CSV table of C-alpha atoms in Angstrom, one decimal:
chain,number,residue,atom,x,y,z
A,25,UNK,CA,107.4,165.4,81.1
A,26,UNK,CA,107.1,161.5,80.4
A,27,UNK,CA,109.8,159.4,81.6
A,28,UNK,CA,110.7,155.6,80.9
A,29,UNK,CA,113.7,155.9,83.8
A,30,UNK,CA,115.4,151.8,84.0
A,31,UNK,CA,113.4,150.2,86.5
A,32,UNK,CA,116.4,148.7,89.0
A,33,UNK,CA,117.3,153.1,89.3
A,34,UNK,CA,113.2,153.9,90.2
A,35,UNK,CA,113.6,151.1,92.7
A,36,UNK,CA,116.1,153.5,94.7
A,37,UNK,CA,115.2,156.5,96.6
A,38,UNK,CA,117.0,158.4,94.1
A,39,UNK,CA,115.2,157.4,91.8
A,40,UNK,CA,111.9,158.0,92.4
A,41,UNK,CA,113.1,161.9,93.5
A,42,UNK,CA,114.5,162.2,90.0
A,43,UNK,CA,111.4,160.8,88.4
A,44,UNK,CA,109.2,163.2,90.8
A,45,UNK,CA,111.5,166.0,89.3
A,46,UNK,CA,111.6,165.5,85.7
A,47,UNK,CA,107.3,165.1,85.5
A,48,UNK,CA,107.1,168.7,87.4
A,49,UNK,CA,109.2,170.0,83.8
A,50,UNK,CA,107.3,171.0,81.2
A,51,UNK,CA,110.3,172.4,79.4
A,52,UNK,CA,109.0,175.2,78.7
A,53,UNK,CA,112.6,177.0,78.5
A,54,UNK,CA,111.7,180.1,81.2
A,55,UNK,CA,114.6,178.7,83.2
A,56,UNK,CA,117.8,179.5,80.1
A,57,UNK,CA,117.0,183.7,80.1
A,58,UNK,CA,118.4,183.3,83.7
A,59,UNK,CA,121.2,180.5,83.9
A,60,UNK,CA,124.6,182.5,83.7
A,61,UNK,CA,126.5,179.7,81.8
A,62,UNK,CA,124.0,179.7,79.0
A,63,UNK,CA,124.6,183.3,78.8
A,64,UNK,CA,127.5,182.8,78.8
A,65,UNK,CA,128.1,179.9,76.0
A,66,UNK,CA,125.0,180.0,74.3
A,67,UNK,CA,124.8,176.2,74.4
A,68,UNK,CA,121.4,174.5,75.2
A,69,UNK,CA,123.4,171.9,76.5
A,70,UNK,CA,124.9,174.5,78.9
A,71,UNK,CA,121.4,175.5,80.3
A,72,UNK,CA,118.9,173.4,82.5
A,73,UNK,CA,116.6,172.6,79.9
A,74,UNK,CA,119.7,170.7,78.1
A,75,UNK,CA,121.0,169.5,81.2
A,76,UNK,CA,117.4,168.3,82.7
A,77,UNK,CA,117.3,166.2,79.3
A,78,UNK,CA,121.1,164.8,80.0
A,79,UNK,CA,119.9,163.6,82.9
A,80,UNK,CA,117.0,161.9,81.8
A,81,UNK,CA,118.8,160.4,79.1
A,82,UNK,CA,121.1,159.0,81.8
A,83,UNK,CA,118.2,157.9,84.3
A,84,UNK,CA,116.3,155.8,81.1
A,85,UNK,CA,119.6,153.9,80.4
A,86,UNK,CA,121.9,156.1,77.7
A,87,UNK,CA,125.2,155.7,78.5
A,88,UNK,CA,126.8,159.1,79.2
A,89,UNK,CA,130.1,160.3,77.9
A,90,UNK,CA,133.1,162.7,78.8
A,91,UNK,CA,130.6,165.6,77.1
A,92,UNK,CA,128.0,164.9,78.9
A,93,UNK,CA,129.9,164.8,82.1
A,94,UNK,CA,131.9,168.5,81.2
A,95,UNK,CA,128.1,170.0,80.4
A,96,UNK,CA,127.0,168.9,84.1
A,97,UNK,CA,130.4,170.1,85.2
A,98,UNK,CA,129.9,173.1,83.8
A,99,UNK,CA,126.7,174.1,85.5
A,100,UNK,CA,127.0,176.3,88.6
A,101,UNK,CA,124.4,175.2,90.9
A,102,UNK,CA,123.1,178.5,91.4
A,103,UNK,CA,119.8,177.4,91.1
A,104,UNK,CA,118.7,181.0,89.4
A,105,UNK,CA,116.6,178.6,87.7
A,106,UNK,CA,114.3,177.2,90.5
A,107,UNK,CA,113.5,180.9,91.2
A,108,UNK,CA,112.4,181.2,87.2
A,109,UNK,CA,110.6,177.9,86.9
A,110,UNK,CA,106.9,178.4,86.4
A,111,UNK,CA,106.6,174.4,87.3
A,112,UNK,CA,108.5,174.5,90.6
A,113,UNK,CA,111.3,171.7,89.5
A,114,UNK,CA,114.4,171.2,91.7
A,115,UNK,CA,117.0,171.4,89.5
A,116,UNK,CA,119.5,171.6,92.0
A,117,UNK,CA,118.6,168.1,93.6
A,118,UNK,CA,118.6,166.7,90.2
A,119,UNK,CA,122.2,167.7,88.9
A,120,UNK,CA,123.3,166.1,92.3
A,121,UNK,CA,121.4,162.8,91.5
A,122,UNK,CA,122.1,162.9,87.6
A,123,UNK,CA,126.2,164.0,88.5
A,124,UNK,CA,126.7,160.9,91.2
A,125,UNK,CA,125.2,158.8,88.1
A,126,UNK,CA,127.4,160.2,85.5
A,127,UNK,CA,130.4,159.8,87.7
A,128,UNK,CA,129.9,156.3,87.9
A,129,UNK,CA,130.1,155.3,85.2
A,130,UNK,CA,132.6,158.1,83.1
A,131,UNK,CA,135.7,157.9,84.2
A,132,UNK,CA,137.4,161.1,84.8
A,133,UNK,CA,141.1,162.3,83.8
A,134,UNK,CA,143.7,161.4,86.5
A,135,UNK,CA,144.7,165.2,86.9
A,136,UNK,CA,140.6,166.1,87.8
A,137,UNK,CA,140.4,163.6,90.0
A,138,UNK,CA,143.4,164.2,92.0
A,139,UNK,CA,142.5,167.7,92.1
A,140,UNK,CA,138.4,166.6,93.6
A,141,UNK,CA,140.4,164.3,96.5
A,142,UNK,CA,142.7,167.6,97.4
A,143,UNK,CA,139.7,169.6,97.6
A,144,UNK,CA,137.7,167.0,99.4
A,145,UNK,CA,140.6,166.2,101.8
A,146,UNK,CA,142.0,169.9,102.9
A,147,UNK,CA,138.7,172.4,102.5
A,148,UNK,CA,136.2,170.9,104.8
A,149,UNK,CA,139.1,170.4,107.2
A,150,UNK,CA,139.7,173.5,109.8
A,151,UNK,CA,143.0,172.1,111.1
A,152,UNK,CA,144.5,171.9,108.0
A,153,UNK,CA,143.4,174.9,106.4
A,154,UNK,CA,144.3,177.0,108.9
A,155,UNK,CA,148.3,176.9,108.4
A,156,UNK,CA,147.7,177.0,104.8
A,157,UNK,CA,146.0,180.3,104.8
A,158,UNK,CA,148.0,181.4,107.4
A,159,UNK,CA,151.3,180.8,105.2
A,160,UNK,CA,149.9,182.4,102.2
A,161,UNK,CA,149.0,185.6,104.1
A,162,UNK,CA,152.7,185.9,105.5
A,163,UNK,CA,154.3,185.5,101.8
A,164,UNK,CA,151.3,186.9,100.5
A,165,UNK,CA,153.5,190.0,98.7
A,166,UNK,CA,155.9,187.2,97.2
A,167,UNK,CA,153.1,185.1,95.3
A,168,UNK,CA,152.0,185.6,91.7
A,169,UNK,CA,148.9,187.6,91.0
A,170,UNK,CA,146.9,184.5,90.3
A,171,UNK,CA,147.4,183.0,93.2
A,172,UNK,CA,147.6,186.2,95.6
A,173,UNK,CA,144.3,186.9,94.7
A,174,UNK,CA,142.5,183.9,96.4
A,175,UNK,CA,144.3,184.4,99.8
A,176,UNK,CA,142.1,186.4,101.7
A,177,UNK,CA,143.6,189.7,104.1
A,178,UNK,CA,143.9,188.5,107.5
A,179,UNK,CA,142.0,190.6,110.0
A,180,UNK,CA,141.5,190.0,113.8
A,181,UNK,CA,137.8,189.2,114.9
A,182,UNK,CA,138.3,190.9,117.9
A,183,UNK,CA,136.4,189.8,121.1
A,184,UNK,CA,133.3,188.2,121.6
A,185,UNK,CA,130.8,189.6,124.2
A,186,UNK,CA,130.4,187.1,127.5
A,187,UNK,CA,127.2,184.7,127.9
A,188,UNK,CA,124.1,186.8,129.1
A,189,UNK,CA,122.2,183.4,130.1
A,190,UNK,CA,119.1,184.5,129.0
A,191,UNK,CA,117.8,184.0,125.1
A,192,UNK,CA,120.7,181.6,123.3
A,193,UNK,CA,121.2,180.7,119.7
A,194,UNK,CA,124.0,178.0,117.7
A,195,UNK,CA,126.0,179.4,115.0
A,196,UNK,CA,128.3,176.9,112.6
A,197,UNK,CA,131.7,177.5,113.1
A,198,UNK,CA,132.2,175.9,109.3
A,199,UNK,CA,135.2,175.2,107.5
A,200,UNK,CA,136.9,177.7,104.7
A,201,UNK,CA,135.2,181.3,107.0
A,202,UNK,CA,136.5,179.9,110.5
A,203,UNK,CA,140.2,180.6,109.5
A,204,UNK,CA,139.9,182.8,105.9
A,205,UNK,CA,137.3,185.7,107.9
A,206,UNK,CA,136.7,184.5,111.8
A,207,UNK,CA,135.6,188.1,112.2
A,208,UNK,CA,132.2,186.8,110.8
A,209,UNK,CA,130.6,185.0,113.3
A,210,UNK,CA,132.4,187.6,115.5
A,211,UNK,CA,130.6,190.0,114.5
A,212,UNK,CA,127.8,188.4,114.7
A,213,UNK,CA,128.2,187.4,118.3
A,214,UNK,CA,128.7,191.2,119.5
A,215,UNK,CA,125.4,192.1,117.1
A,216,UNK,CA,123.4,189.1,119.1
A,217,UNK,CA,125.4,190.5,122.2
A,218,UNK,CA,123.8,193.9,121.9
A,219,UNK,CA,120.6,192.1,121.5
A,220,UNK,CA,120.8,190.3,124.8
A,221,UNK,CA,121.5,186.8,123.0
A,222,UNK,CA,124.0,184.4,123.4
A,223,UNK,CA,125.6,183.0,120.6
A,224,UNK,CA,127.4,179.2,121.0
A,225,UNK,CA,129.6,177.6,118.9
A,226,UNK,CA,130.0,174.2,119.5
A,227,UNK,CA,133.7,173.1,118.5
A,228,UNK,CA,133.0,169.2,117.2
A,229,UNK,CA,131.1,171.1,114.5
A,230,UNK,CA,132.5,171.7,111.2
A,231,UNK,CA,132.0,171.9,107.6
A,232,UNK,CA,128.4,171.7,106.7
A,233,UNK,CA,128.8,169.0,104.3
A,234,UNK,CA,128.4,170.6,101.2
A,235,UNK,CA,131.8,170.4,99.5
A,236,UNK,CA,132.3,166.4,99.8
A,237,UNK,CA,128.7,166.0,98.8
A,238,UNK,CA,128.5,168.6,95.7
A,239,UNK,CA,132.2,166.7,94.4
A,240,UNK,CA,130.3,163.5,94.9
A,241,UNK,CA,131.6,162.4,97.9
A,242,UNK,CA,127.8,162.0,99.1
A,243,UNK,CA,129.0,159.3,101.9
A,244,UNK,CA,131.4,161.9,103.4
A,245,UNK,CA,129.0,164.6,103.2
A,246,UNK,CA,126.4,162.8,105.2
A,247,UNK,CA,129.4,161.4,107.5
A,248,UNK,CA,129.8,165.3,108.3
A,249,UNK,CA,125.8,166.2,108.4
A,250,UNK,CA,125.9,163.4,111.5
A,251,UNK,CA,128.5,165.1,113.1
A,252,UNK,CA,127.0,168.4,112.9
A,253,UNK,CA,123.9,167.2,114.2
A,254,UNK,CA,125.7,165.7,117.0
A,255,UNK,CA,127.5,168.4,118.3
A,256,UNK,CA,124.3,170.6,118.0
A,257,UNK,CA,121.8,168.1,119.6
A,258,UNK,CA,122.5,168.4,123.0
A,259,UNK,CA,122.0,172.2,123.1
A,260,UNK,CA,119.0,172.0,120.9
A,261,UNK,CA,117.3,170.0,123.7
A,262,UNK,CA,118.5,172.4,126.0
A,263,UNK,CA,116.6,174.8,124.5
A,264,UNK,CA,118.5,176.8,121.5
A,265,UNK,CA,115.6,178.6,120.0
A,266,UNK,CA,117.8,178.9,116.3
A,267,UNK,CA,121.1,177.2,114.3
A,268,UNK,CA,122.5,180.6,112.9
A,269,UNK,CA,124.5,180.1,110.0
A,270,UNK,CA,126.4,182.8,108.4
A,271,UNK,CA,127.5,181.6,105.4
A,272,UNK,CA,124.8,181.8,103.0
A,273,UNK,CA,125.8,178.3,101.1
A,274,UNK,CA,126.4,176.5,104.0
A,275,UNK,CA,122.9,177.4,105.7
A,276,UNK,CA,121.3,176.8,102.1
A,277,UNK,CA,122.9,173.0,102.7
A,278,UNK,CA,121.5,172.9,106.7
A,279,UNK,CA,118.3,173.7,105.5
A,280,UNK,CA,118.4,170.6,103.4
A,281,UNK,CA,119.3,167.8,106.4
A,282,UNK,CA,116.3,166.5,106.7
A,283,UNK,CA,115.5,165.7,103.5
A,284,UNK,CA,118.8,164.4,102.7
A,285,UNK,CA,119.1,162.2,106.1
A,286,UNK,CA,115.3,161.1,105.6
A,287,UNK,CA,116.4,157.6,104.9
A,288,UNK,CA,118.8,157.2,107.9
A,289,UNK,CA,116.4,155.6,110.9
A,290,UNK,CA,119.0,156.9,113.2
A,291,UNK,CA,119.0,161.0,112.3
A,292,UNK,CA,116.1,161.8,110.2
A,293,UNK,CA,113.7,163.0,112.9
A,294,UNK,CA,117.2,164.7,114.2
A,295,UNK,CA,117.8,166.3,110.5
A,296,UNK,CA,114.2,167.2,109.9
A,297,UNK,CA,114.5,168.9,113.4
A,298,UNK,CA,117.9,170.7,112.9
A,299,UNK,CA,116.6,172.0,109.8
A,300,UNK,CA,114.0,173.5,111.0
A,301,UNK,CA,115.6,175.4,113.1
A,302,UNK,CA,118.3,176.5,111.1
A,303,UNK,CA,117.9,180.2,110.0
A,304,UNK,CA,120.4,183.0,108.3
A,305,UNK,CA,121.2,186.0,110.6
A,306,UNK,CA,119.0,188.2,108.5
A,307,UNK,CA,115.7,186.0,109.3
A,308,UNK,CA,116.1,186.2,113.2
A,309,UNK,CA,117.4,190.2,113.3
A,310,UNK,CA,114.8,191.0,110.7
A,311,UNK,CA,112.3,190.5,113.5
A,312,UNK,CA,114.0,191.6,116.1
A,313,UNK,CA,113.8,195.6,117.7
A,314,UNK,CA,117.3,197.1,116.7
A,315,UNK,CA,117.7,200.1,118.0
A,316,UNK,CA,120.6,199.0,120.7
A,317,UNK,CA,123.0,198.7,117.2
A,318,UNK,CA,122.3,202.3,116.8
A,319,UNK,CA,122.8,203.7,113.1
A,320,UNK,CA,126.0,201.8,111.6
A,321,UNK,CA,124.7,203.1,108.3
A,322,UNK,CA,125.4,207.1,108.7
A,323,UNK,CA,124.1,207.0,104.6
A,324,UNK,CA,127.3,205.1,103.7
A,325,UNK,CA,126.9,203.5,100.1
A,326,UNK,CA,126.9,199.9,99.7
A,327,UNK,CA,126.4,197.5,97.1
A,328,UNK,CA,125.1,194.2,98.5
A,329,UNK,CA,125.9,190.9,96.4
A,330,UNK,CA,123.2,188.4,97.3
A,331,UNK,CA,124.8,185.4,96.8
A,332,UNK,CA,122.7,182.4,94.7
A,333,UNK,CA,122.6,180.4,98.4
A,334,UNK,CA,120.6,183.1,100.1
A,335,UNK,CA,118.4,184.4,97.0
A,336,UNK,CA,118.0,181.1,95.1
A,337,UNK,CA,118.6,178.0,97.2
A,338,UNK,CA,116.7,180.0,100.3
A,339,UNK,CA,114.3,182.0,98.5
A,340,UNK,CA,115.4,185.0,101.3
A,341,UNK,CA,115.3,188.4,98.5
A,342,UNK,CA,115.5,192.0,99.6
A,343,UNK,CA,115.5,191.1,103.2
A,344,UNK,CA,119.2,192.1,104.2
A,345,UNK,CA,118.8,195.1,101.7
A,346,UNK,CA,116.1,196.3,103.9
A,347,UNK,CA,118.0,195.9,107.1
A,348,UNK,CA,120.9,197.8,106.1
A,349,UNK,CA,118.5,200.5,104.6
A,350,UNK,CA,116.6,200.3,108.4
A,351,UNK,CA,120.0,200.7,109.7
A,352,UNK,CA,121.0,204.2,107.9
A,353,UNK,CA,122.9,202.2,104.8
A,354,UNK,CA,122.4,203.9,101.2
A,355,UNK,CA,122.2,200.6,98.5
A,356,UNK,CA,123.1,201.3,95.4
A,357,UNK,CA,121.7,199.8,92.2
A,358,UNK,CA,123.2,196.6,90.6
A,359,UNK,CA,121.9,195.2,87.4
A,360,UNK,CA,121.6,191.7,86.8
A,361,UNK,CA,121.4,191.0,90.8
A,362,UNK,CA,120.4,187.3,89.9
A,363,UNK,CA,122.9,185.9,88.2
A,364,UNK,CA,125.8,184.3,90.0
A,365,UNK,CA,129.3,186.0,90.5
A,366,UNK,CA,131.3,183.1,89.8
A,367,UNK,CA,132.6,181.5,92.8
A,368,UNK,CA,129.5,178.5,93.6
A,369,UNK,CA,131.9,176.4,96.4
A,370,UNK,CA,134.6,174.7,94.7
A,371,UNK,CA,133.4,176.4,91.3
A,372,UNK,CA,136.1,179.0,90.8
A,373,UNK,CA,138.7,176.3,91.0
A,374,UNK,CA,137.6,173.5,88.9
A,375,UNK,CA,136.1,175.8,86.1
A,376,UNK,CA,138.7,178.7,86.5
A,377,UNK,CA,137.8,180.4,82.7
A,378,UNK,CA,133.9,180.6,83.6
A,379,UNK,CA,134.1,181.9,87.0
A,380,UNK,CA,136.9,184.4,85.9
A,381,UNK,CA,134.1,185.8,83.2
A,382,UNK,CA,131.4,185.8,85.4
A,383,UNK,CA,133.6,187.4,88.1
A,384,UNK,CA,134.6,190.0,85.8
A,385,UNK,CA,130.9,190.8,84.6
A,386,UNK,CA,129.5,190.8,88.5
A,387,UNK,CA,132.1,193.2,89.9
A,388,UNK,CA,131.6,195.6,87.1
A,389,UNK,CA,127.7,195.8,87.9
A,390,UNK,CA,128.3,195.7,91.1
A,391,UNK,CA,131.0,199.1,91.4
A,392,UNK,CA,128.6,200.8,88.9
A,393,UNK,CA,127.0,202.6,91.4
A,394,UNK,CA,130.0,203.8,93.2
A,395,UNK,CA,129.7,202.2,96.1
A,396,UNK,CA,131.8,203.0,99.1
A,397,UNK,CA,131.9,198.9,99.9
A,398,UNK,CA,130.6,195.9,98.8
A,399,UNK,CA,128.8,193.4,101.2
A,400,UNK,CA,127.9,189.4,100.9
A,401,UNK,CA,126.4,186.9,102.8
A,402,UNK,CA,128.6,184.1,101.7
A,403,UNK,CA,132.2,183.3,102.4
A,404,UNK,CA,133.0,182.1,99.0
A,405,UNK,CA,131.3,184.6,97.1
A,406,UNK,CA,133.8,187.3,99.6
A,407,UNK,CA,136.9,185.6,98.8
A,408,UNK,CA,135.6,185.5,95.1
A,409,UNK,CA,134.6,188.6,95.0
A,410,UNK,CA,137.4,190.5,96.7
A,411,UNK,CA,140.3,188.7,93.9
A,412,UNK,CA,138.6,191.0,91.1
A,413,UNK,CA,136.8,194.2,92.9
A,414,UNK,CA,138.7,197.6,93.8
A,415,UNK,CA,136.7,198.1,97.0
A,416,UNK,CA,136.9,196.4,100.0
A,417,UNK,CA,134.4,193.2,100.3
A,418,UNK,CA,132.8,192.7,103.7
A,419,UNK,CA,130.2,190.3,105.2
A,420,UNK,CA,127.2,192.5,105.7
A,421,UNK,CA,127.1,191.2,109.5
A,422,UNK,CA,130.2,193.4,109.5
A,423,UNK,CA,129.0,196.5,108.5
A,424,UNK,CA,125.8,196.1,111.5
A,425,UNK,CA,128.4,195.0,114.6
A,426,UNK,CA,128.5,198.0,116.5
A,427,UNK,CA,132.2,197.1,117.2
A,428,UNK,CA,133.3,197.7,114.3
A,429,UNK,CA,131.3,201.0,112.5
């Protein structure tokens, strides 16, 4: 694709990334049979294609509007379309570059943007979270049905195994999964545990980063990718052979430090680094010899939801389905397993109709094949999921700790 993109915006980093983008697309319109909102609306406008031309509008000096802004708005980020392109664009990295633009210079309504602060102050934030949940789950039986179903059952993690000193690994604590399902990385620590692996979670780490920098707060994203890298640093040159992270979303964001500290003279060897190491559960106990975990399976049917993170923004397919079939699981048949269910970080709240539909559509395809439980690999895709499905919705790390099957 040509581009004319205003000279003073090539002159910035950004820039020259968005102009790198938009010459990979030949709009050849592979990308719309697989983007969910377009399926949905039916709207070129609503699809990459339309949104990849938005944005270029944008970058070569058209001044955007309120429409423009609600069809960027509208898009999920799943990135269903990188997987499709033919051309290899990044799509996702461009809607972040063409939103910050957009958002500079539309204005949006005072209700939105109060809502965006309140998301960007309290999510990220374990502290404040924490009593928050905690308060919902005690009057849970008193809330309306709207709201009951986005507070998450409370269940005990139960103990974590003691250090083995031998191999060790970092996990991410996080943000929203610390306090809505701790049993996560709990689980994960007794799998690693059987495995003779120590699993450390360093408390000055947090959220990732991902939802300041996806509501445009790109300054307090970074602001918490430095921290991260901080707290993790110290045990990387100690030896840490991985960063674990459990949350598929999250490690989809880890996986992207380097590149988005590779300005910053003071952490972008650190980011490039830390990314490398950074791996989802599956990829280090796909490799590994599992036969102290036994047969958790016992031919139990499951229906696993890969979440857009792991399949799309990490390009990891069919690997956790083949662990929990290794592992005595029966997985049952889901059509459509590509498209998103809805949830896509701060999605289900800022675009409540869409995510409902998409929900509703995803939960149907995935209890089609009677499944006993449904498993994820992403916090917000659980929490999602479980507001809208009959079964019960489990990380699939839960399903493989020996503790618990």
């Amino acid at each position: 694709m040509q581009t004319a993109i205003l000279s003073e915006i090539l002159a910035t980093p950004d820039g020259q990334e968005a102009d790198a983008i938009l010459r990979a697309c030949v709009h050849c319109g592979f990308c719309t049979a697989t983007c969910p909102t377009y399926q949905l609306l039916g709207d070129e406008l609503d699809g990459p294609r339309g949104r990849i031309y938005q944005i270029k509008q944008v970058l070569e000096g058209h001044k955007p509007t309120r429409i423009t802004q609600l069809h960027l708005d509208r898009c999920l980020t799943c990135r269903s379309c990188e997987t499709t392109c033919p051309s290899g664009v990044r799509y996702g990295r461009l809607a972040d570059i063409g939103r910050a633009l957009v958002d500079g210079q539309v204005e949006r309504p005072t209700g939105e943007r109060l809502l965006r602060r309140l998301l960007i102050a309290l999510v990220p934030h374990r502290r404040l979270m924490w009593p928050l949940i905690r308060l919902g789950q005690v009057f849970r039986p008193l809330l309306p049905a709207g709201l009951k179903a986005k507070v998450p059952s409370r269940r005990r993690p139960g103990a974590k195994p003691k250090p083995l000193g031998g191999r060790k690994v970092i996990a991410l604590t996080g943000c929203v999964q610390a306090v809505a399902t701790p049993v996560t990385n709990a689980a994960l620590a007794r799998i690693l545990g059987r495995l003779g692996i120590d699993l450390v979670e360093p408390k000055a780490a947090g959220c990732c980063g991902a939802v300041a920098y996806h509501l445009n707060d790109q300054a307090g994203g970074l602001a918490a990718m430095r921290r991260n890298i901080d707290a993790w640093w110290p045990l990387v040159e100690a030896g840490a052979e991985a960063i674990l992270v459990s949350a598929s979303g999250c490690g989809a964001l880890v996986k992207e430090y380097g590149h988005l500290l590779a300005q910053d003279p003071d952490y972008a060897a650190k980011a490039a680094k830390i990314a490398a190491l950074t791996q989802d559960p599956v990829e280090l106990l796909a490799a590994e010899d599992l036969t102290p975990l036994g047969m958790p399976g016992d031919g139990r049917r499951v229906a696993f939801h890969a979440p857009c993170t792991l399949q799309h923004g990490q390009q990891i397919k069919g690997v956790v389905e083949g662990l929990l079939t290794r592992l005595g699981f029966e997985l049952t048949p889901i059509s459509d397993g590509h498209l998103c269910c809805g949830s896509a970080g701060t999605y289900s709240i800022l675009q409540p109709e869409l995510a409902l539909r998409l929900l509703t559509n995803k939960v149907a395809a995935l209890e089609a094949g009677e499944p006993e439980i449904i498993a994820t690999a992403n916090i917000g895709c659980q929490l999602h999921l479980e507001a809208g499905a009959g079964r019960p919705i489990l990380h699939w790390l839960e399903l493989v700790d020996p503790g618990v099957c």
